[in-house]
Each structure stands twice: as C-alpha cells, then as structure tokens.
GROMACS .gro file of C-alpha atoms in nm:
model
  204
    1MET     CA    1   0.299  -1.089  -1.337
    2GLU     CA    2   0.150  -1.312  -1.070
    3MET     CA    3   0.165  -1.331  -0.692
    4THR     CA    4   0.126  -1.661  -0.511
    5VAL     CA    5   0.143  -1.686  -0.134
    6ALA     CA    6   0.147  -2.035   0.015
    7GLY     CA    7   0.144  -2.139   0.380
    8LEU     CA    8   0.278  -1.804   0.494
    9ALA     CA    9   0.346  -1.746   0.864
   10CYS     CA   10   0.469  -1.416   1.001
   11ALA     CA   11   0.561  -1.269   1.337
   12ARG     CA   12   0.551  -0.943   1.527
   13GLY     CA   13   0.801  -0.878   1.802
   14GLY     CA   14   0.941  -1.228   1.751
   15LEU     CA   15   0.607  -1.398   1.825
   16PRO     CA   16   0.392  -1.574   1.564
   17ILE     CA   17   0.082  -1.376   1.472
   18LEU     CA   18  -0.046  -1.529   1.147
   19GLU     CA   19   0.001  -1.873   0.993
   20GLY     CA   20  -0.118  -2.064   0.690
   21VAL     CA   21  -0.198  -1.759   0.478
   22SER     CA   22  -0.243  -1.861   0.114
   23PHE     CA   23  -0.381  -1.686  -0.192
   24HIS     CA   24  -0.309  -1.626  -0.560
   25LEU     CA   25  -0.340  -1.305  -0.760
   26GLY     CA   26  -0.302  -1.277  -1.136
   27PRO     CA   27  -0.281  -0.972  -1.364
   28GLY     CA   28  -0.567  -0.728  -1.306
   29GLN     CA   29  -0.672  -0.878  -0.973
   30VAL     CA   30  -0.720  -0.703  -0.639
   31LEU     CA   31  -0.747  -0.848  -0.288
   32ILE     CA   32  -0.888  -0.665   0.014
   33LEU     CA   33  -0.760  -0.773   0.357
   34ARG     CA   34  -1.006  -0.757   0.643
   35GLY     CA   35  -0.988  -0.835   1.012
   36PRO     CA   36  -1.002  -0.666   1.352
   37ASN     CA   37  -0.732  -0.431   1.475
   38GLY     CA   38  -0.432  -0.625   1.596
   39ILE     CA   39  -0.493  -0.932   1.379
   40GLY     CA   40  -0.174  -0.868   1.179
   41LYS     CA   41  -0.268  -0.691   0.857
   42THR     CA   42   0.031  -0.456   0.865
   43THR     CA   43   0.264  -0.738   0.965
   44LEU     CA   44   0.146  -0.945   0.670
   45LEU     CA   45   0.183  -0.657   0.426
   46ARG     CA   46   0.536  -0.580   0.549
   47THR     CA   47   0.626  -0.946   0.503
   48LEU     CA   48   0.482  -0.954   0.151
   49ALA     CA   49   0.673  -0.636   0.065
   50GLY     CA   50   1.002  -0.796   0.170
   51LEU     CA   51   1.054  -0.571   0.473
   52GLN     CA   52   1.070  -0.862   0.714
   53PRO     CA   53   1.126  -1.235   0.661
   54PRO     CA   54   0.842  -1.486   0.693
   55LEU     CA   55   0.852  -1.755   0.959
   56ALA     CA   56   0.737  -2.010   0.703
   57GLY     CA   57   0.583  -2.034   0.359
   58THR     CA   58   0.661  -1.884   0.020
   59ILE     CA   59   0.594  -1.563  -0.173
   60THR     CA   60   0.650  -1.575  -0.548
   61ALA     CA   61   0.646  -1.201  -0.622
   62PRO     CA   62   1.000  -1.067  -0.567
   63ALA     CA   63   1.041  -0.750  -0.360
   64GLU     CA   64   1.170  -0.553  -0.659
   65THR     CA   65   0.828  -0.588  -0.827
   66VAL     CA   66   0.647  -0.439  -0.527
   67ALA     CA   67   0.552  -0.080  -0.444
   68TYR     CA   68   0.455  -0.052  -0.078
   69ALA     CA   69   0.252   0.236   0.067
   70ALA     CA   70   0.239   0.235   0.445
   71HIS     CA   71   0.094   0.474   0.704
   72ALA     CA   72   0.378   0.727   0.663
   73ASP     CA   73   0.368   0.936   0.346
   74GLY     CA   74   0.748   0.934   0.309
   75LEU     CA   75   0.776   1.294   0.191
   76LYS     CA   76   1.067   1.535   0.201
   77ALA     CA   77   0.917   1.842   0.365
   78VAL     CA   78   1.141   2.107   0.205
   79LEU     CA   79   1.089   1.977  -0.149
   80THR     CA   80   0.794   2.080  -0.359
   81VAL     CA   81   0.527   1.837  -0.468
   82GLN     CA   82   0.689   1.800  -0.809
   83GLU     CA   83   1.040   1.769  -0.664
   84ASN     CA   84   0.926   1.491  -0.432
   85LEU     CA   85   0.793   1.293  -0.727
   86GLN     CA   86   1.100   1.368  -0.936
   87PHE     CA   87   1.317   1.234  -0.654
   88TRP     CA   88   1.133   0.902  -0.656
   89ALA     CA   89   1.115   0.891  -1.035
   90ARG     CA   90   1.494   0.916  -1.051
   91ILE     CA   91   1.528   0.631  -0.802
   92HIS     CA   92   1.296   0.408  -1.004
   93GLY     CA   93   1.418   0.524  -1.344
   94THR     CA   94   1.078   0.640  -1.465
   95ASP     CA   95   0.943   0.951  -1.635
   96THR     CA   96   0.581   0.965  -1.522
   97VAL     CA   97   0.579   1.264  -1.288
   98SER     CA   98   0.333   1.467  -1.496
   99GLU     CA   99   0.094   1.174  -1.519
  100ALA     CA  100   0.113   1.119  -1.143
  101LEU     CA  101   0.041   1.487  -1.072
  102GLU     CA  102  -0.268   1.478  -1.292
  103ALA     CA  103  -0.390   1.141  -1.167
  104MET     CA  104  -0.387   1.247  -0.802
  105ASN     CA  105  -0.514   1.601  -0.869
  106LEU     CA  106  -0.185   1.762  -0.762
  107ALA     CA  107  -0.094   1.963  -1.071
  108ASP     CA  108  -0.207   2.293  -0.917
  109LEU     CA  109   0.010   2.218  -0.612
  110ALA     CA  110   0.322   2.117  -0.804
  111ASP     CA  111   0.530   2.412  -0.678
  112ARG     CA  112   0.415   2.401  -0.315
  113GLN     CA  113   0.651   2.262  -0.053
  114ALA     CA  114   0.532   1.939   0.103
  115ARG     CA  115   0.542   2.090   0.451
  116ASN     CA  116   0.275   2.338   0.346
  117LEU     CA  117   0.025   2.075   0.233
  118SER     CA  118  -0.283   1.967   0.425
  119ALA     CA  119  -0.295   1.612   0.564
  120GLY     CA  120  -0.512   1.499   0.273
  121GLN     CA  121  -0.284   1.661   0.015
  122LYS     CA  122   0.018   1.495   0.172
  123ARG     CA  123  -0.158   1.163   0.153
  124ARG     CA  124  -0.238   1.211  -0.215
  125LEU     CA  125   0.126   1.299  -0.280
  126GLY     CA  126   0.239   0.990  -0.091
  127LEU     CA  127   0.009   0.775  -0.301
  128ALA     CA  128   0.124   0.945  -0.621
  129ARG     CA  129   0.462   0.782  -0.558
  130LEU     CA  130   0.300   0.454  -0.664
  131LEU     CA  131   0.256   0.596  -1.011
  132VAL     CA  132   0.623   0.690  -1.052
  133ALA     CA  133   0.750   0.360  -0.911
  134GLY     CA  134   0.655   0.169  -1.225
  135ARG     CA  135   0.605  -0.154  -1.032
  136PRO     CA  136   0.331  -0.408  -1.109
  137VAL     CA  137   0.240  -0.509  -0.752
  138TRP     CA  138   0.089  -0.249  -0.518
  139ILE     CA  139   0.072  -0.335  -0.148
  140LEU     CA  140  -0.129  -0.072   0.036
  141ASP     CA  141  -0.184  -0.031   0.410
  142GLU     CA  142  -0.492   0.183   0.486
  143PRO     CA  143  -0.422   0.405   0.183
  144THR     CA  144  -0.725   0.632   0.228
  145VAL     CA  145  -0.634   0.769   0.573
  146SER     CA  146  -0.684   1.152   0.574
  147LEU     CA  147  -0.862   1.145   0.236
  148ASP     CA  148  -1.204   1.302   0.186
  149ALA     CA  149  -1.475   1.123  -0.012
  150ALA     CA  150  -1.375   1.285  -0.342
  151SER     CA  151  -1.011   1.186  -0.297
  152VAL     CA  152  -1.108   0.830  -0.204
  153ALA     CA  153  -1.302   0.806  -0.530
  154LEU     CA  154  -1.007   0.957  -0.717
  155PHE     CA  155  -0.770   0.700  -0.572
  156ALA     CA  156  -1.010   0.414  -0.645
  157GLY     CA  157  -1.001   0.523  -1.009
  158VAL     CA  158  -0.621   0.513  -1.003
  159VAL     CA  159  -0.633   0.158  -0.867
  160ARG     CA  160  -0.877   0.055  -1.141
  161ARG     CA  161  -0.643   0.190  -1.409
  162HIS     CA  162  -0.353   0.002  -1.254
  163LEU     CA  163  -0.557  -0.318  -1.264
  164ALA     CA  164  -0.668  -0.252  -1.622
  165GLY     CA  165  -0.301  -0.233  -1.717
  166GLY     CA  166  -0.238  -0.580  -1.576
  167GLY     CA  167  -0.124  -0.469  -1.231
  168ILE     CA  168  -0.193  -0.646  -0.902
  169THR     CA  169  -0.316  -0.472  -0.588
  170LEU     CA  170  -0.339  -0.588  -0.227
  171ILE     CA  171  -0.511  -0.350   0.015
  172ALA     CA  172  -0.571  -0.353   0.389
  173THR     CA  173  -0.863  -0.118   0.447
  174HIS     CA  174  -1.185  -0.078   0.641
  175ILE     CA  175  -1.319   0.162   0.374
  176ASP     CA  176  -1.538   0.054   0.085
  177LEU     CA  177  -1.345   0.165  -0.224
  178GLY     CA  178  -1.619   0.056  -0.460
  179LEU     CA  179  -1.396  -0.205  -0.622
  180GLU     CA  180  -1.666  -0.456  -0.705
  181GLU     CA  181  -1.413  -0.687  -0.868
  182ALA     CA  182  -1.213  -0.725  -0.546
  183ALA     CA  183  -1.182  -1.052  -0.360
  184VAL     CA  184  -1.184  -1.031   0.021
  185LEU     CA  185  -0.963  -1.224   0.261
  186ASP     CA  186  -1.051  -1.214   0.632
  187LEU     CA  187  -0.734  -1.278   0.832
  188SER     CA  188  -0.927  -1.386   1.143
  189GLY     CA  189  -0.907  -1.744   1.022
  190PHE     CA  190  -0.526  -1.734   1.008
  191LYS     CA  191  -0.456  -1.624   1.364
  192ALA     CA  192  -0.153  -1.811   1.495
  193ARG     CA  193  -0.226  -2.071   1.762
  194TYR     CA  194   0.029  -1.914   1.994
  195GLN     CA  195  -0.094  -1.556   1.955
  196SER     CA  196  -0.188  -1.426   2.298
  197GLY     CA  197  -0.410  -1.144   2.180
  198ALA     CA  198  -0.226  -0.903   2.411
  199PHE     CA  199  -0.058  -0.705   2.134
  200ASP     CA  200  -0.103  -0.332   2.113
  201GLU     CA  201  -0.367  -0.263   1.848
  202ALA     CA  202  -0.164   0.033   1.723
  203PHE     CA  203   0.057  -0.223   1.553
  204ALA     CA  204  -0.221  -0.388   1.358
   0.00000   0.00000   0.00000
C-alpha cells in the first residue's frame, strides 16, 4: 500500500486554503503535519480521507483504504465499550475486538456503557476503532486530545505496531509522540495565495 499526494489544493467554506501539497508515503511510514491553528490541517485530512473533494491535485490512496479519526469519538453512548467495537467490527467485516480492547487498555471496561466513561477513556475507545477497521491507512486529527501521558505512550505503541505491519499513518498533532521515524511536513509553506487569514481558528 502506498499513498501519493501531488499538487493538492483544498478549500474551507468554498475558499482556497492550501495549495500545492505533495508527499509520498510507503508501507511502514508515518508523516506528522505541523502548522499554526487555522492553517488547514483538518481541512487537508478531511480531503485525504475522501470526506470532501480537492480543488486540484491527486490522491492515490482510495477512501476505502483509509480509517479516519477526527475530534469526535463517534461512540454510541448506550452501548458498552465492547458493543461499540463490535458494531464497527461488523461494519468493517473484522474480528479483532478482543485485540483492540487489550491494545488500548480497555478490557477491564468492556461491559461499561460509553456514556459512563471519562473523557480519556472515551478517547481511547474512539481510537480503538482504528484497530477493528482493518484499513492500512490511518489519518488522525489530534488523536491524543484528552489522553494522559501513559495513554499517549500506549497509543504511540499502537501506531508503531501498525507501521511495523506495513501500515501508513498521517497525523496532525502538536504533541511529541516519540515517533523518531516520522517525517514532518509544515503546512505553512502551502498556504493558498488567496487565503485571507480571517478564518476561525476553531476550524483548523
């Protein structure tokens, strides 16, 4: 599996925000996106995940190969931790719920309803969905929000195992995950010429 992005331009609210974004990722590679709030990290990730069309350029990795983790955890509050993962496993046709529970340290919480989890536990459950998706490309938008230091380290280990298995990972984060092998792409150099800079930073 490979991901090649060439000359990509994307918009927010109908206005160009990034242009000329290009990079290549092969099996086992990880790319960290950097840049100030409002530069367009989330917009780029949504475009790469197939959630909105690009203005220009090409993306080789098809949307069906991508697992996207955004700011929302995407949980069903009345279902238990295990039932939430089983729901997504059925959608993706996988059978890795037990492995996901262990990997994200959720086994002891398997029978607890999602609405009764702490913010950090909900985040770990949301990230555990990556492990039941069975998709080779992970696109992650600030994945460590609400996680304590131990959980950040736990998640970094999960990413390393995904890479070791030939997976690809693209992460927008301000946190150092300790992924020494990661390449870094600063989006400041791809700011669209017509971007006014007046966008609300909440939509970074």
